[in-house]
XYZ file of C-alpha atoms in Angstrom:
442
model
C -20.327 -43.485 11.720
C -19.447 -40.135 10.741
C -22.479 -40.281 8.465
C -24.920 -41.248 11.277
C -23.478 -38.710 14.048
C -24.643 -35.407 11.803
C -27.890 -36.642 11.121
C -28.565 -37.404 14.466
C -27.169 -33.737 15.254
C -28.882 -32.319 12.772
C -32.273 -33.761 13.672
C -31.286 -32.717 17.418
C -31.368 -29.431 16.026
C -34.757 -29.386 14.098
C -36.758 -29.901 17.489
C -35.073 -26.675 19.001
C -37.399 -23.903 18.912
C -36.916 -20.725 17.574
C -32.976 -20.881 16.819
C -32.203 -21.148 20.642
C -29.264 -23.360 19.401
C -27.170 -23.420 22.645
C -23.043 -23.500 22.369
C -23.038 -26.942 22.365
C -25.668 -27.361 18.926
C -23.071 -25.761 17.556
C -19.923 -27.461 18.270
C -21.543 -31.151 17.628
C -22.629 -29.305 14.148
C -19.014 -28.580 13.138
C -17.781 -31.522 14.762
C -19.933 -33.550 12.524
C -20.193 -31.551 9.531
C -16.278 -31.568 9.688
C -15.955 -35.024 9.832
C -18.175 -35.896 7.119
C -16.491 -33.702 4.842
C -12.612 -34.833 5.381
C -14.041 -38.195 5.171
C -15.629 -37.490 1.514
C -19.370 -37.621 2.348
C -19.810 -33.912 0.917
C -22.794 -35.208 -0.865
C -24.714 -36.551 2.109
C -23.779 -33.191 3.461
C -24.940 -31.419 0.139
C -28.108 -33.201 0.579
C -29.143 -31.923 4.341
C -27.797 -28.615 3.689
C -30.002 -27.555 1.119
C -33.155 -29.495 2.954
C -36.144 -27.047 3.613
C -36.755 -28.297 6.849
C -33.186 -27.356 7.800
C -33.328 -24.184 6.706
C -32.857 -22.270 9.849
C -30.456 -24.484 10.985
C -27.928 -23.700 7.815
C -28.414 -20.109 8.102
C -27.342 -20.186 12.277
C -25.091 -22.607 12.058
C -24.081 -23.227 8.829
C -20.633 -20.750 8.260
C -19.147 -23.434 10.459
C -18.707 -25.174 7.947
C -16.196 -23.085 5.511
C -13.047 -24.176 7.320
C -12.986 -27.527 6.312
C -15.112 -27.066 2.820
C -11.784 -24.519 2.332
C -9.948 -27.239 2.909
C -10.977 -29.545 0.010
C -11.391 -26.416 -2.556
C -8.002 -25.232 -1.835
C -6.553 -29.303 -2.503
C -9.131 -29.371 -5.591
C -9.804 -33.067 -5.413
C -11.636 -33.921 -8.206
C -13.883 -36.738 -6.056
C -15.343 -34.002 -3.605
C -14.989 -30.628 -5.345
C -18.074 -30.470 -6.965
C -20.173 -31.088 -3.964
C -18.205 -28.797 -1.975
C -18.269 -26.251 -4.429
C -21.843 -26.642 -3.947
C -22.169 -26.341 -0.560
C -19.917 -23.555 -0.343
C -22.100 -21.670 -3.093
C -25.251 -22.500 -0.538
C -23.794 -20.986 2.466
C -22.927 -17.866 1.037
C -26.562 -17.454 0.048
C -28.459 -18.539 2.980
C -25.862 -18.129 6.021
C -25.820 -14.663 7.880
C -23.575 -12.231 6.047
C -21.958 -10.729 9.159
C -20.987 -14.569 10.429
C -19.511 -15.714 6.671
C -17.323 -12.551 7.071
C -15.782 -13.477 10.462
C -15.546 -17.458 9.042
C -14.177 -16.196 5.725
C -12.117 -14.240 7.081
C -10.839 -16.322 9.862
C -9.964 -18.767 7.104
C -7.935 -15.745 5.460
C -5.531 -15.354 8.950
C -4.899 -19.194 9.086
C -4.054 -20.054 5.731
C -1.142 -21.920 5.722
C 1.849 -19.833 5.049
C 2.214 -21.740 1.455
C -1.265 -21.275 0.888
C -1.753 -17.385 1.049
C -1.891 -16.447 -2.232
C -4.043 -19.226 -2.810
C -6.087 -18.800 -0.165
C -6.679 -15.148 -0.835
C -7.770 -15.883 -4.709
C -10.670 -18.457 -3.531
C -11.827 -16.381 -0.580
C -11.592 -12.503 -2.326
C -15.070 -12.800 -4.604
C -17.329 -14.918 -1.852
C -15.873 -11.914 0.818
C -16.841 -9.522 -1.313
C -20.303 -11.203 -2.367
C -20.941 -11.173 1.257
C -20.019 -7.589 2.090
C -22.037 -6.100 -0.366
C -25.073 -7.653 1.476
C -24.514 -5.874 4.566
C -25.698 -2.718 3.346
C -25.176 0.824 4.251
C -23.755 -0.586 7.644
C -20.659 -2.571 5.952
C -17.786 0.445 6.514
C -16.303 -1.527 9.354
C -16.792 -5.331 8.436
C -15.084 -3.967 5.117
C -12.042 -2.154 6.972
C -11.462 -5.345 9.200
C -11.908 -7.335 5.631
C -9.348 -5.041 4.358
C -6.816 -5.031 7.094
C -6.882 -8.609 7.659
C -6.636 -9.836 4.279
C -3.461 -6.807 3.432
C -1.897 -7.933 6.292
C -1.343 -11.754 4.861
C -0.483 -10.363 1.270
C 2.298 -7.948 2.588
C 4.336 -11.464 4.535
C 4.495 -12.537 0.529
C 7.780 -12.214 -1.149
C 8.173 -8.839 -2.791
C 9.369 -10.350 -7.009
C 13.339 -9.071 -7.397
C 13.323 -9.498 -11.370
C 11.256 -8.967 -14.004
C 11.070 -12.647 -14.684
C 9.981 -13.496 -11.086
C 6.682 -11.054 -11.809
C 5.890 -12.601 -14.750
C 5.668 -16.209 -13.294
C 4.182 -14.397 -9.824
C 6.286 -17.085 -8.126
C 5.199 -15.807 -4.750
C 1.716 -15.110 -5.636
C 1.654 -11.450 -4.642
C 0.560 -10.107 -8.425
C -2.056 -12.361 -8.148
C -3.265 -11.291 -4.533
C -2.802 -7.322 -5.980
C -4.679 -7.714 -8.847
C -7.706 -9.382 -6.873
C -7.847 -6.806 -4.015
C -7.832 -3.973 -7.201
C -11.265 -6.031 -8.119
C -12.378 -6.420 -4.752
C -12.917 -2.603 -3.971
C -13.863 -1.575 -6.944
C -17.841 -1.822 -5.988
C -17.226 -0.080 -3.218
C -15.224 2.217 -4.575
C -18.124 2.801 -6.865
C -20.716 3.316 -3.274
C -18.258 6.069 -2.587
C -17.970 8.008 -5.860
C -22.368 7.674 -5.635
C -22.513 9.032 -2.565
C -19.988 12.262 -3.238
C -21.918 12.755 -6.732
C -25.542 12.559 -4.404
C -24.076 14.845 -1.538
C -22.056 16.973 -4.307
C -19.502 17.237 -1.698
C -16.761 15.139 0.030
C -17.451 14.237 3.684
C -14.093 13.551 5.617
C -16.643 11.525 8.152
C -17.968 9.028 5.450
C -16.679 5.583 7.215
C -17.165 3.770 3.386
C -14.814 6.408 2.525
C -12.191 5.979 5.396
C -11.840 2.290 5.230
C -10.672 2.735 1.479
C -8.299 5.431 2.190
C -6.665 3.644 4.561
C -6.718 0.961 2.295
C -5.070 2.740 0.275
C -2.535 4.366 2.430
C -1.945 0.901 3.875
C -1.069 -0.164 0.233
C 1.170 2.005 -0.756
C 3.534 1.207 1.868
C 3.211 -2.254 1.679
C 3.585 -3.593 -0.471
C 4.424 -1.263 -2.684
C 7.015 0.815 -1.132
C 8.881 -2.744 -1.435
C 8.842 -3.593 -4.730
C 10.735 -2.273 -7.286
C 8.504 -1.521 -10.472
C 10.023 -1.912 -14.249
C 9.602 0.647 -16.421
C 6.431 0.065 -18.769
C 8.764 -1.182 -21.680
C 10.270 -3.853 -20.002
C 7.594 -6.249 -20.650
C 3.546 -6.081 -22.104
C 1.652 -5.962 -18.079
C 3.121 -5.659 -14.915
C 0.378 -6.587 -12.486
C 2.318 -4.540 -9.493
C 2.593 -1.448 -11.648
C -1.335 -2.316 -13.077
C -1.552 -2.351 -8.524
C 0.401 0.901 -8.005
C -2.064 2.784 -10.777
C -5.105 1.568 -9.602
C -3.858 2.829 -6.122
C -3.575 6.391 -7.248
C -6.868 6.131 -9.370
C -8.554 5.125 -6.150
C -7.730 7.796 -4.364
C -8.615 10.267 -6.828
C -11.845 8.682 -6.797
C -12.796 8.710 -3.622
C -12.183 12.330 -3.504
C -8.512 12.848 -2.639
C -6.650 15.361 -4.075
C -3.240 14.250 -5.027
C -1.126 18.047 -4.852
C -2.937 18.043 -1.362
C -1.536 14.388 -0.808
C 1.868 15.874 -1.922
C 1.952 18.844 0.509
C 1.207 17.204 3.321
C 3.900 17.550 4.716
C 4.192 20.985 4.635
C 0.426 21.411 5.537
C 0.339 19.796 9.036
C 2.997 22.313 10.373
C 0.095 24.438 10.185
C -2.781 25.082 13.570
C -4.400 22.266 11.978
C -7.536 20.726 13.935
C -7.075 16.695 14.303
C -3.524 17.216 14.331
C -2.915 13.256 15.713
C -5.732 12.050 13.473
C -4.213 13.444 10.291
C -1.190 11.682 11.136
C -2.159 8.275 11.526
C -4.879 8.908 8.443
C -1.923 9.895 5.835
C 0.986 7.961 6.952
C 4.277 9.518 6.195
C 5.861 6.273 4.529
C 2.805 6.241 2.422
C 2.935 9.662 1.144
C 6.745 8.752 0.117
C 5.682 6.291 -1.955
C 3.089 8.155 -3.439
C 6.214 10.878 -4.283
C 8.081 8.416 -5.773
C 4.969 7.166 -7.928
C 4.221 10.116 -9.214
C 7.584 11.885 -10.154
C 9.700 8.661 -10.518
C 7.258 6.216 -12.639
C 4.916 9.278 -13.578
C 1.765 6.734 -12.507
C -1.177 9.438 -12.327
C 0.897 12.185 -13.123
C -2.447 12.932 -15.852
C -4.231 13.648 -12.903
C -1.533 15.875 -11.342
C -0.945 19.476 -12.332
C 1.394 20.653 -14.068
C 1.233 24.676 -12.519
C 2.764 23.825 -9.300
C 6.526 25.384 -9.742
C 9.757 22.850 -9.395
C 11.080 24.881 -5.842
C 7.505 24.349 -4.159
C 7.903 20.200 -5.491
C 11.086 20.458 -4.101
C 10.077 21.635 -0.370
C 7.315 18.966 -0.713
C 9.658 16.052 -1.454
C 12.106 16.610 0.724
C 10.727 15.270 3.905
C 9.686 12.254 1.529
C 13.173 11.878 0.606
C 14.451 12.488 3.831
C 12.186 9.677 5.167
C 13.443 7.412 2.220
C 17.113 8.126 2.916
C 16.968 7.815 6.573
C 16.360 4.384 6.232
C 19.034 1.547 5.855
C 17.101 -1.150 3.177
C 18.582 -0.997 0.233
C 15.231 -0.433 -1.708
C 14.199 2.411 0.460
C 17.560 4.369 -0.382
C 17.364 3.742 -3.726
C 13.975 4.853 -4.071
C 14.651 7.775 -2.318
C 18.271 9.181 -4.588
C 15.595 7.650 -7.648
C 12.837 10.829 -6.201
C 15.572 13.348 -5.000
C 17.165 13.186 -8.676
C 13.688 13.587 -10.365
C 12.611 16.283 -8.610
C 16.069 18.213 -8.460
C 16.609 17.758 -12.105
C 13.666 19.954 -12.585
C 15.319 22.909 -10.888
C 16.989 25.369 -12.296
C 20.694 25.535 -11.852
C 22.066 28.360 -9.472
C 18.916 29.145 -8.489
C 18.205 27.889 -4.971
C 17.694 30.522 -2.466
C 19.942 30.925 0.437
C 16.732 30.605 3.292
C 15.824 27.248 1.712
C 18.712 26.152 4.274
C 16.690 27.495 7.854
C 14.815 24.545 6.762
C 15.361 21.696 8.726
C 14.875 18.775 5.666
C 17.214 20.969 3.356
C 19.911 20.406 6.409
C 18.792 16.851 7.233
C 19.268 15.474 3.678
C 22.604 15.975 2.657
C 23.429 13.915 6.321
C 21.286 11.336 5.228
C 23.202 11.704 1.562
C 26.572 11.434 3.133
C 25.581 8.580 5.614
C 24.813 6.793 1.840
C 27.538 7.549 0.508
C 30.076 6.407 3.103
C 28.154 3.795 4.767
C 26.021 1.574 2.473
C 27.591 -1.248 1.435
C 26.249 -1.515 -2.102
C 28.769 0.414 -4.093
C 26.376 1.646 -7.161
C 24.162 2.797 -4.330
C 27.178 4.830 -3.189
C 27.972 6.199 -6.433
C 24.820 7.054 -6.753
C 24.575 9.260 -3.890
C 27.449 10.910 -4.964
C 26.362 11.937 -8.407
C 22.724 13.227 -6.529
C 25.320 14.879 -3.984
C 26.630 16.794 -6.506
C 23.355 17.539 -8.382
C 21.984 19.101 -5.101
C 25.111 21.774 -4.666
C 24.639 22.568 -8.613
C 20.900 23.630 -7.938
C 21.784 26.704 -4.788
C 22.968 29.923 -5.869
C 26.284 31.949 -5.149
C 25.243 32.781 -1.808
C 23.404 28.919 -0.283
C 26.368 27.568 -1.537
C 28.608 29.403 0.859
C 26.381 28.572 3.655
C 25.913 24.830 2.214
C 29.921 24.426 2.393
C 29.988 26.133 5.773
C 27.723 23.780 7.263
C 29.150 20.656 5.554
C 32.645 21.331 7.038
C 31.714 21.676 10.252
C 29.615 18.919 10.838
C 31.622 16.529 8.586
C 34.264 14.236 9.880
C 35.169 12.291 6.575
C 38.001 13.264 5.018
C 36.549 11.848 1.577
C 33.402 14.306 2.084
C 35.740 17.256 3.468
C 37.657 16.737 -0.008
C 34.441 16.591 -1.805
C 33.267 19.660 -0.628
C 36.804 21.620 -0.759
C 37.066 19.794 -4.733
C 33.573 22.211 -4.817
C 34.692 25.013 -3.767
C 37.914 25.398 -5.497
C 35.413 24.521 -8.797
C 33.437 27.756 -7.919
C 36.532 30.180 -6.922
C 37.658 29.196 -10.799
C 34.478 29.861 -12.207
C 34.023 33.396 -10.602
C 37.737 34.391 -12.011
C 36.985 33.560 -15.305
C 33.762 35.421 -15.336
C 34.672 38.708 -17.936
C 34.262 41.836 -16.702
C 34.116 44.312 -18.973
C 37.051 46.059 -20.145
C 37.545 50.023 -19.614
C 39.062 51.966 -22.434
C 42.212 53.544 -21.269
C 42.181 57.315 -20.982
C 43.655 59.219 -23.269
């Protein structure tokens, strides 16, 4: 029956002239197509579908098709697969590109929730086959691509453990290490057309959609996970993620100190003031801190001239960001960049007007709201120890005004004590400077 019903609607639609297929030619065609398929006729199917004579039927109607030919690919049984395969291989060569994208990608939102990861592995390669036949006019269909596809792999199960990324028991290594291959080629468009313009056009949409990839990346997933130091085992696809992140961006023309400053830069009369800020989110631009100057990814590409107080000023909205938060990740992460950069100060050497700035202030609140509040007690200890780092870095003079400020708006006892404990530590220290001895008179 099923069999009988899409021939009849497919030679319906051979005596329609000139592809003026109306709504319903193309609802009996899925309906049909559909059936035959869950029923295992894929080879009758096969066998119309690649038909001359229903050429210009395929390529209109055709991408209706993909949801249930996903269907059978994703279960991989062995008694249709290979004609699916097969059909699935003709569509993508026959079937409007800018259609396949919507189907492929409306396949991609209604994956089944246990299905994501494998949904995302079969669909990534045809998606990007597809894309890369639109043309010069593919920015957009790539940035929906993009979104839609990030936003499935970030409801994936961040890995806890080092074991849990090596079996990619939630899939998400697998999903990161196919979108790194999926914008390569038009990563590649991009770094063409700088190298043909010899400059970097802010208004190149190819250009856009991949920074905003990338921006959308690093805070999810990334700013989730928790990436192992390279020794801990041979590849870690999430770090392997992370890098080609950064590389990305470097590619396409971004500068990472400029990245870095941000912060500091948009105080500034800056035209596109609202623009800048949704273009270089600042959750994103924490976690590119904490890649570069926790896990040193990229750091090759960074340079080394900038001095450790002007890293410092740039961090410290990162890390107040980071601190501000309550997840237990996001405060680690953010002691894990305030100790890396600090520990690259010098001691005692903090100016005094470093506190008129409202992060330097903001901080410490955010420390002592850690250390008094989180219930994870190495997390506490370790915004003690960073605490205490940050007081060792201001000289004679900031850390008069540092105590000052602390007292006042403190209403711990613990922290009072800590800060008095301080105190008393640098009264001693200033006796038992020497002072040089004057010979008596004679």
């Amino acid at each position: 029956m099923a069999l009988e019903r899409f021939s009849d609607v497919v030679q319906s639609c051979q005596l329609v002239q000139d592809e003026s297929y109306s709504p319903a030619d193309f609802d009996l065609f899925h309906a049909a197509g559909k059936s035959c398929i869950e029923q295992g006729h894929s080879a009758h199917v096969l066998s119309v579908i690649i038909d001359e004579r229903n050429k210009n039927i395929v390529r209109c109607m055709g991408w209706n098709l993909l949801e249930p030919l996903v269907k059978v690919l994703l279960k991989k049984e062995e008694k249709n697969l290979h004609h699916c395969q097969a059909i699935f291989s003709h569509l993508l060569q026959v079937c409007s590109p800018k259609e396949l994208v919507v189907g492929l990608l409306e396949q991609v939102e209604e994956a089944d929730p246990d299905a994501v990861a494998e949904t995302i592995a079969l669909l990534l390669t045809p998606l990007q086959t597809v894309l890369l036949k639109l043309g010069k006019k593919k920015a957009s269909t790539l940035g929906m691509a993009l979104s839609t596809v990030l936003s499935q792999v970030t409801k994936l199960p961040v890995p806890q453990s080092r074991e849990q990324e090596e079996d990619d028991v939630f899939g998400l290594c697998r999903c990161c290490t196919a979108l790194s291959r999926f914008i390569q080629p038009f990563v590649e468009e991009v770094k063409e057309n700088i190298k043909e313009r010899r400059t970097i056009s802010r208004d190149d949409e190819l250009r856009v959609e991949i920074l905003k990839f990338c921006m959308k990346s690093l805070s999810e997933p990334l700013l989730d996970v928790q990436l192992k130091d390279p020794g801990t085992f041979e590849t870690s696809p999430l770090r392997d993620f992370a890098t080609d992140t950064l590389v990305t961006l470097c590619s396409i023309g971004e500068s990472l100190p400029d990245l870095l400053s941000h912060n500091l830069l948009r105080k500034r009369d800056v035209p596109g003031f609202l623009e800048e800020e949704v273009r270089y989110p600042k959750e994103s631009l924490a976690s590119l801190a904490h890649l570069l100057f926790v896990h040193h990814i990229a750091m090759d590409m960074f340079p080394a001239v900038l001095s450790p107080v002007f890293v410092l000023q740039c961090n410290m909205e990162h890390v107040e960001l980071l601190l501000g938060r309550t997840e237990e990740s996001w405060l680690q992460k953010g002691l894990e960049l305030y100790e890396k950069t600090l520990v690259r100060v010098e001691d005692s050497s903090l100016p005094c007007d470093l506190l008129d700035l409202k992060s330097f202030l903001n901080v410490p609140q955010n420390l002592i709201k850690v250390m008094t509040l989180c219930p994870v007690q190495n997390v506490r200890t370790k915004g003690l120890s960073v605490f205490q780092l940050s007081i060792d870095k201001f000289n004679t003079e900031a850390k008069y005004k540092f105590f000052r400020c602390m007292l006042k708006t403190s209403d711990h006892a613990g922290v009072e004590g800590f800060i008095i404990k301080n105190i008393k530590n640098q009264l001693d220290l200033a006796l038992k400077v020497q002072r040089p001895v004057r010979p008596l008179c004679k």
